[in-house]
Amino acid sequence: MLRRSSLYVFPSDLVDEGVERVLARVRERGVAAVTVAVAYHQARDVVPRGKSGRVVHRRDGVFLPLPPEVWQGVRLRPPGQPLAEQEAVTKLRERAGGDVLAWTVFLHNTTLGSAFPEVCAETCFGDRLLADLCPANPDVADYAVALARTAAAVGPVVAEALSYGTFDHGHHHERSFVPLGPGERLLMGLCFCVDCRKAAQAAGVDAERLRATVAGHLDRALEGDGAATPADLPALRAAVGEELDGFLAVRQGVVTALTRQVAAAVHEDGGELVYLDLTGALLGYGDGAPEGPAAAEQGWRLGVDVPALSAVADGYAYLGYVRDVARLRADVASVVAAAGGRCPVRVVLRPGHPDTLDAAHLAAKVAACTSAGAAAVDFYNYGMYPAPVLDRIAACW
């Protein structure tokens, strides 16, 4: 299963078109499996084939019932999604059998964050980032484990957002009229909550001193001194000090420890875990033109350590949101090398806008992924592309 291609699908697609029709269309394009959302986050999407409209407002929550024995004693409980969509996921599982993967968004949840701000990421100024639950928080860890066990009933768990978040993602109508540089925006997203500070102190990192230094740097930027630091380690280190290195390493340790805990729970229930690394989206979501070092070298932004995570997961998924074929090949090769054969690496491609031009371009990207060592190529997303764009997939094999 973890070496077979899949197409990402929303439960709303299953309701609009019917489970059997979606399955048929997926398989007509030569794709073996469906990766279906079983827990998702708030979004506003334009959909070309929606029966009830062309704009879908998605909300936080799960498309599965919460087993009482799994959620007993768990403080954070996600809301449920529409009943028709929950029923569609159940029907898909029945019809597709073992050809379903459970796409699960973990720590990106504005509804829970708004209800429990104390478990969210905390900036150097003490502001809570309500869309991002902090992976160092014990209540969040309990929630992640329960969510993973719930999702594993559907199939291998594809774990999205099982990491730290970023300042630039999470809320609609995000606004800042201060021209912050990419380094400043990254620093604004660092979490200095009590649990992150405790983890840092345990590792010998003076988190309070770093917090004050980061706050001072950002204060100057917010007051309009024109600071525009690149989002690379040497520049950030020069801006806020070498203590940053240790702090970033602690963040990677926090994410790895939580992922290990989640994987252990899934394995105990007889399931599998695929770690979905969001670094590729961070670098190329908007235009498919990532910059800087290869993808595996930039995971530190989210607390992602590819070698460590690939050692605890059963599969590793990289988001190949890249227009240039050579850059895509290099990024995939970097992830495969970092994973070191500890688990299969799969790559998620978008078959159309903004980073794929036509069928030949998509076929070249699939070939590049395969030549770079990817075990499987997945495609995102069934309901958000016109049918002719999805037809490009069939020409890839």
Coordinates of C-alpha atoms in Angstrom, one line a residue:
M1 CA 0.0 0.0 0.0
L2 CA 2.7 2.5 0.9
R3 CA 4.4 2.0 -2.5
R4 CA 1.2 2.6 -4.5
S5 CA 0.1 5.9 -5.9
S6 CA -3.0 7.7 -4.6
L7 CA -5.3 10.7 -5.3
Y8 CA -6.2 13.0 -2.5
V9 CA -10.0 13.4 -2.1
F10 CA -12.3 15.4 0.2
P11 CA -15.4 13.8 1.6
S12 CA -17.4 16.5 -0.1
D13 CA -16.3 15.1 -3.4
L14 CA -17.7 11.7 -2.4
V15 CA -21.1 13.3 -1.5
D16 CA -21.3 15.4 -4.6
E17 CA -20.4 12.6 -7.1
G18 CA -21.0 9.4 -5.2
V19 CA -18.4 7.0 -3.9
E20 CA -18.6 4.6 -6.8
R21 CA -18.2 7.4 -9.4
V22 CA -15.2 8.9 -7.6
L23 CA -13.5 5.5 -7.3
A24 CA -14.1 4.8 -11.0
R25 CA -12.7 8.1 -12.0
V26 CA -9.6 7.6 -9.8
R27 CA -8.9 4.2 -11.2
E28 CA -9.5 5.3 -14.8
R29 CA -6.5 7.6 -14.4
G30 CA -4.3 4.7 -13.4
V31 CA -4.2 5.5 -9.7
A32 CA -4.4 2.7 -7.2
A33 CA -5.7 4.3 -4.0
V34 CA -7.6 7.2 -2.5
T35 CA -6.2 9.4 0.3
V36 CA -9.3 10.7 1.9
A37 CA -9.5 13.5 4.5
V38 CA -10.6 12.1 7.8
A39 CA -9.7 15.3 9.8
Y40 CA -9.4 18.7 8.2
H41 CA -9.0 22.4 8.9
Q42 CA -10.8 25.7 8.0
A43 CA -10.4 26.7 4.4
R44 CA -12.3 28.4 1.6
D45 CA -11.9 26.5 -1.7
V46 CA -13.0 27.1 -5.3
V47 CA -14.2 23.8 -6.7
P48 CA -14.9 23.4 -10.5
R49 CA -17.5 20.6 -10.2
G50 CA -19.3 21.2 -6.9
K51 CA -23.0 20.4 -7.1
S52 CA -24.1 22.7 -4.4
G53 CA -22.0 25.7 -5.5
R54 CA -18.5 26.6 -6.6
V55 CA -17.2 27.7 -3.3
V56 CA -16.7 25.3 -0.4
H57 CA -16.2 26.6 3.2
R58 CA -14.4 23.8 5.0
R59 CA -14.3 23.7 8.8
D60 CA -12.2 22.1 11.5
G61 CA -13.2 18.6 12.6
V62 CA -13.2 14.9 11.9
F63 CA -15.2 12.8 9.4
L64 CA -15.3 9.8 11.8
P65 CA -17.1 9.1 15.1
L66 CA -14.9 9.4 18.1
P67 CA -14.6 6.0 19.8
P68 CA -15.3 6.6 23.6
E69 CA -12.6 4.2 24.7
V70 CA -10.0 6.1 22.6
W71 CA -11.0 9.6 23.7
Q72 CA -11.7 8.9 27.4
G73 CA -9.8 11.5 29.5
V74 CA -8.7 13.5 26.4
R75 CA -9.2 17.2 27.1
L76 CA -9.2 18.4 23.5
R77 CA -12.0 17.0 21.4
P78 CA -12.5 18.0 17.7
P79 CA -15.9 18.8 16.4
G80 CA -17.6 16.5 14.0
Q81 CA -18.0 17.2 10.3
P82 CA -21.4 16.9 8.4
L83 CA -23.0 13.6 8.8
A84 CA -23.4 13.0 5.1
E85 CA -19.6 13.4 4.7
Q86 CA -18.9 11.0 7.6
E87 CA -21.2 8.4 6.0
A88 CA -19.4 8.9 2.7
V89 CA -16.0 8.1 4.3
T90 CA -17.4 5.0 5.8
K91 CA -18.9 3.9 2.5
L92 CA -15.6 4.6 0.8
R93 CA -13.8 2.4 3.2
E94 CA -16.3 -0.4 2.6
R95 CA -16.1 -0.1 -1.2
A96 CA -12.4 0.4 -1.6
G97 CA -11.1 -1.9 1.1
G98 CA -7.4 -1.6 1.6
D99 CA -7.0 1.0 -1.1
V100 CA -7.7 3.9 1.3
L101 CA -5.3 6.1 3.2
A102 CA -6.5 8.3 6.1
W103 CA -5.4 12.0 5.5
T104 CA -5.3 13.5 8.9
V105 CA -4.6 17.1 9.8
F106 CA -3.3 17.2 13.4
L107 CA -2.2 20.4 15.0
H108 CA -3.7 23.0 12.6
N109 CA -7.1 23.6 14.2
T110 CA -8.5 27.1 14.8
T111 CA -11.6 25.9 16.5
L112 CA -9.7 24.0 19.2
G113 CA -7.2 26.8 19.4
S114 CA -9.8 29.4 20.0
A115 CA -11.5 27.3 22.7
F116 CA -8.1 26.4 24.4
P117 CA -5.7 29.3 23.6
E118 CA -3.3 28.1 26.3
V119 CA -2.4 25.0 24.2
C120 CA -1.5 27.1 21.2
A121 CA 1.9 28.4 20.0
E122 CA 3.0 31.5 21.8
T123 CA 5.1 34.2 20.1
C124 CA 8.0 36.0 21.8
F125 CA 5.5 38.8 22.7
G126 CA 3.1 36.4 24.4
D127 CA 0.5 36.4 21.6
R128 CA -1.2 33.1 20.9
L129 CA -1.4 31.8 17.3
L130 CA -4.8 30.2 17.6
A131 CA -4.6 28.1 14.4
D132 CA -1.5 26.2 15.6
L133 CA -1.6 23.7 18.6
C134 CA 1.8 23.4 20.1
P135 CA 3.4 20.0 19.8
A136 CA 5.2 20.4 23.1
N137 CA 1.9 20.7 25.1
P138 CA 0.8 17.5 26.9
D139 CA -2.9 18.0 26.2
V140 CA -2.0 18.4 22.5
A141 CA 0.0 15.2 22.6
D142 CA -3.0 13.3 24.1
Y143 CA -5.2 14.8 21.4
A144 CA -2.8 13.8 18.6
V145 CA -2.6 10.2 19.8
A146 CA -6.4 9.8 20.1
L147 CA -6.8 11.4 16.7
A148 CA -4.3 9.0 15.1
R149 CA -5.9 6.0 16.7
T150 CA -9.3 7.2 15.4
A151 CA -8.0 7.7 11.8
A152 CA -6.1 4.4 11.7
A153 CA -9.5 2.6 11.6
V154 CA -9.8 3.8 7.9
G155 CA -6.2 3.0 6.8
P156 CA -2.6 4.1 6.9
V157 CA -2.6 7.5 8.6
V158 CA -1.1 10.3 6.5
A159 CA -0.1 12.8 9.2
E160 CA -0.3 16.4 8.1
A161 CA 0.6 19.3 10.4
L162 CA 2.2 17.1 13.0
S163 CA 4.8 19.8 13.5
Y164 CA 5.1 23.4 14.5
G165 CA 3.2 25.9 12.4
T166 CA 4.2 29.2 10.8
F167 CA 3.2 32.8 11.3
D168 CA 2.0 33.1 7.7
H169 CA -0.5 30.4 7.8
G170 CA -3.8 29.7 9.5
H171 CA -6.2 32.7 9.4
H172 CA -8.1 34.2 6.6
H173 CA -7.5 37.9 5.9
E174 CA -4.1 37.9 7.6
R175 CA -2.9 41.5 7.4
S176 CA 0.3 43.3 8.2
F177 CA 1.2 46.7 6.9
V178 CA 4.7 46.5 8.2
P179 CA 7.0 45.1 5.5
L180 CA 8.5 42.3 7.5
G181 CA 11.3 40.3 5.9
P182 CA 11.1 36.5 5.5
G183 CA 13.4 36.0 8.5
E184 CA 11.3 38.3 10.7
R185 CA 8.1 36.4 9.7
L186 CA 9.8 33.2 10.6
L187 CA 10.9 34.5 14.0
M188 CA 7.3 35.7 14.6
G189 CA 6.2 32.1 14.3
L190 CA 8.6 30.6 16.9
C191 CA 6.8 29.2 19.9
F192 CA 8.0 30.3 23.4
C193 CA 5.2 28.8 25.4
V194 CA 5.9 27.4 28.8
D195 CA 6.3 23.8 27.5
C196 CA 8.7 24.8 24.7
R197 CA 10.7 26.9 27.2
K198 CA 10.9 23.9 29.5
A199 CA 12.1 21.6 26.7
A200 CA 14.7 24.2 25.8
Q201 CA 15.9 24.6 29.4
A202 CA 16.2 20.9 29.8
A203 CA 18.5 20.8 26.8
G204 CA 20.7 23.6 28.2
V205 CA 19.2 26.4 26.0
D206 CA 18.4 29.7 27.5
A207 CA 15.0 30.1 26.0
E208 CA 14.1 33.2 28.0
R209 CA 17.2 35.1 26.8
L210 CA 16.5 34.0 23.2
R211 CA 12.9 35.1 23.6
A212 CA 14.0 38.6 24.7
T213 CA 16.5 38.8 21.9
V214 CA 14.0 37.8 19.3
A215 CA 11.5 40.3 20.7
G216 CA 14.0 43.1 20.6
H217 CA 14.9 42.3 17.0
L218 CA 11.2 42.2 16.0
D219 CA 10.4 45.3 17.9
R220 CA 12.9 47.2 15.8
A221 CA 11.5 45.7 12.6
L222 CA 7.9 46.5 13.6
E223 CA 8.9 50.1 14.4
G224 CA 10.0 50.4 10.8
D225 CA 13.7 50.2 10.9
G226 CA 13.7 48.4 7.5
A227 CA 15.1 45.1 8.8
A228 CA 14.6 42.4 6.2
T229 CA 16.5 39.3 7.3
P230 CA 16.6 36.3 4.9
A231 CA 15.0 33.1 6.2
D232 CA 18.3 31.2 6.3
L233 CA 20.2 30.0 9.4
P234 CA 23.4 32.2 9.0
A235 CA 21.3 35.4 8.7
L236 CA 19.0 34.5 11.5
R237 CA 21.9 33.5 13.7
A238 CA 23.6 36.8 13.0
A239 CA 20.3 38.6 13.9
V240 CA 19.4 36.9 17.2
G241 CA 22.5 34.9 18.3
E242 CA 23.8 31.4 18.2
E243 CA 21.3 30.3 21.0
L244 CA 18.9 30.0 18.1
D245 CA 20.7 26.8 16.8
G246 CA 20.0 25.0 20.1
F247 CA 16.4 26.2 20.2
L248 CA 15.7 24.9 16.7
A249 CA 17.2 21.6 17.5
V250 CA 14.9 21.3 20.6
R251 CA 11.9 22.0 18.3
Q252 CA 13.0 19.2 16.1
G253 CA 13.3 16.9 19.1
V254 CA 9.8 17.9 20.2
V255 CA 8.3 17.1 16.8
T256 CA 10.1 13.8 16.6
A257 CA 9.1 12.8 20.2
L258 CA 5.4 13.5 19.4
T259 CA 5.6 11.6 16.1
R260 CA 7.2 8.7 17.9
Q261 CA 4.3 8.7 20.4
V262 CA 1.7 8.9 17.7
A263 CA 3.4 6.1 15.6
A264 CA 3.6 3.8 18.6
A265 CA -0.1 4.2 19.3
V266 CA -1.0 3.5 15.6
H267 CA 1.4 0.5 15.6
E268 CA -0.2 -0.8 18.8
D269 CA -3.5 -0.8 16.9
G270 CA -2.0 -2.6 14.0
G271 CA -1.8 0.5 11.7
E272 CA 0.8 2.4 9.8
L273 CA 1.9 6.1 9.8
V274 CA 3.0 8.2 6.9
Y275 CA 4.6 11.4 8.0
L276 CA 3.5 14.3 5.6
D277 CA 6.2 16.9 5.6
L278 CA 4.8 20.4 5.0
T279 CA 8.2 21.9 4.1
G280 CA 7.4 21.7 0.4
A281 CA 4.2 23.7 0.8
L282 CA 6.0 26.3 2.9
L283 CA 8.5 26.8 0.1
G284 CA 6.4 26.5 -3.0
Y285 CA 2.6 26.5 -2.3
G286 CA 1.8 29.8 -3.9
D287 CA 3.9 29.7 -7.1
G288 CA 5.8 26.4 -7.3
A289 CA 9.1 28.2 -7.2
P290 CA 11.0 27.2 -4.0
E291 CA 14.2 29.0 -3.2
G292 CA 17.3 28.2 -1.1
P293 CA 18.7 24.8 -0.2
A294 CA 17.1 21.5 -1.1
A295 CA 13.9 20.7 0.7
A296 CA 15.4 18.3 3.3
E297 CA 17.7 21.0 4.5
Q298 CA 14.9 23.4 5.3
G299 CA 12.6 21.3 7.5
W300 CA 14.0 23.0 10.6
R301 CA 11.6 25.9 9.9
L302 CA 8.8 23.6 11.1
G303 CA 10.7 21.5 13.6
V304 CA 11.1 18.7 11.0
D305 CA 14.1 16.4 11.1
V306 CA 13.8 14.0 8.1
P307 CA 16.3 11.4 9.3
A308 CA 14.7 11.2 12.8
L309 CA 11.1 11.2 11.5
S310 CA 11.8 8.6 8.8
A311 CA 13.1 6.3 11.5
V312 CA 9.8 6.3 13.4
A313 CA 7.3 6.4 10.5
D314 CA 6.3 3.7 8.1
G315 CA 6.4 6.2 5.2
Y316 CA 7.5 9.7 4.5
A317 CA 5.6 12.1 2.2
Y318 CA 7.1 15.2 0.6
L319 CA 5.0 17.9 -1.1
G320 CA 6.6 18.4 -4.5
Y321 CA 5.0 21.8 -5.2
V322 CA 7.7 22.6 -7.7
R323 CA 7.4 23.8 -11.3
D324 CA 11.1 23.3 -12.4
V325 CA 11.7 19.6 -13.0
A326 CA 15.4 19.7 -12.1
R327 CA 14.6 21.5 -8.8
L328 CA 11.9 18.9 -8.1
R329 CA 14.4 16.0 -8.8
A330 CA 16.9 17.7 -6.4
D331 CA 14.4 18.2 -3.7
V332 CA 13.1 14.6 -3.9
A333 CA 16.6 13.3 -3.9
S334 CA 17.4 15.3 -0.8
V335 CA 14.5 13.8 1.1
V336 CA 15.3 10.3 -0.1
A337 CA 18.9 10.7 0.9
A338 CA 17.9 12.1 4.3
A339 CA 15.4 9.2 4.9
G340 CA 18.3 6.9 4.2
G341 CA 16.1 3.9 3.3
R342 CA 14.5 3.8 6.7
C343 CA 11.0 4.0 5.1
P344 CA 9.6 4.6 1.6
V345 CA 9.4 8.1 0.4
R346 CA 6.3 9.3 -1.6
V347 CA 5.9 12.6 -3.4
V348 CA 2.7 14.6 -3.7
L349 CA 2.3 16.5 -7.0
R350 CA -0.3 19.0 -8.2
P351 CA -1.3 18.1 -11.8
G352 CA -2.2 21.7 -12.7
H353 CA -1.9 25.3 -11.6
P354 CA 0.3 26.8 -10.3
D355 CA 3.2 24.4 -10.9
T356 CA 2.3 22.0 -13.7
L357 CA 1.8 23.2 -17.2
D358 CA 0.5 20.2 -19.2
A359 CA 0.4 16.4 -19.4
A360 CA 4.0 16.2 -20.7
H361 CA 5.2 18.4 -17.9
L362 CA 3.5 16.2 -15.3
A363 CA 4.9 13.1 -16.9
A364 CA 8.4 14.6 -16.7
K365 CA 7.9 15.4 -13.0
V366 CA 6.6 11.9 -12.2
A367 CA 9.7 10.4 -14.0
A368 CA 12.0 12.8 -12.0
C369 CA 10.5 11.7 -8.7
T370 CA 10.9 8.0 -9.7
S371 CA 14.5 8.5 -10.8
A372 CA 15.3 10.4 -7.6
G373 CA 14.2 7.4 -5.5
A374 CA 10.5 8.0 -4.7
A375 CA 8.6 4.8 -4.0
A376 CA 5.2 6.3 -4.9
V377 CA 3.7 9.5 -6.4
D378 CA 0.4 10.9 -5.2
F379 CA -1.7 13.7 -6.7
Y380 CA -3.5 16.6 -5.0
N381 CA -6.5 17.2 -5.3
Y382 CA -9.4 15.4 -7.0
G383 CA -12.2 18.0 -6.4
M384 CA -10.2 21.1 -6.9
Y385 CA -9.0 20.6 -10.5
P386 CA -11.1 20.5 -13.7
A387 CA -11.5 17.0 -15.3
P388 CA -9.1 17.7 -18.2
V389 CA -6.4 18.5 -15.7
L390 CA -7.0 15.3 -13.8
D391 CA -6.8 13.5 -17.2
R392 CA -3.1 14.4 -17.3
I393 CA -2.5 11.8 -14.6
A394 CA -3.4 8.9 -16.9
A395 CA -0.6 9.9 -19.3
C396 CA 2.1 9.7 -16.6
W397 CA 2.5 6.0 -16.3

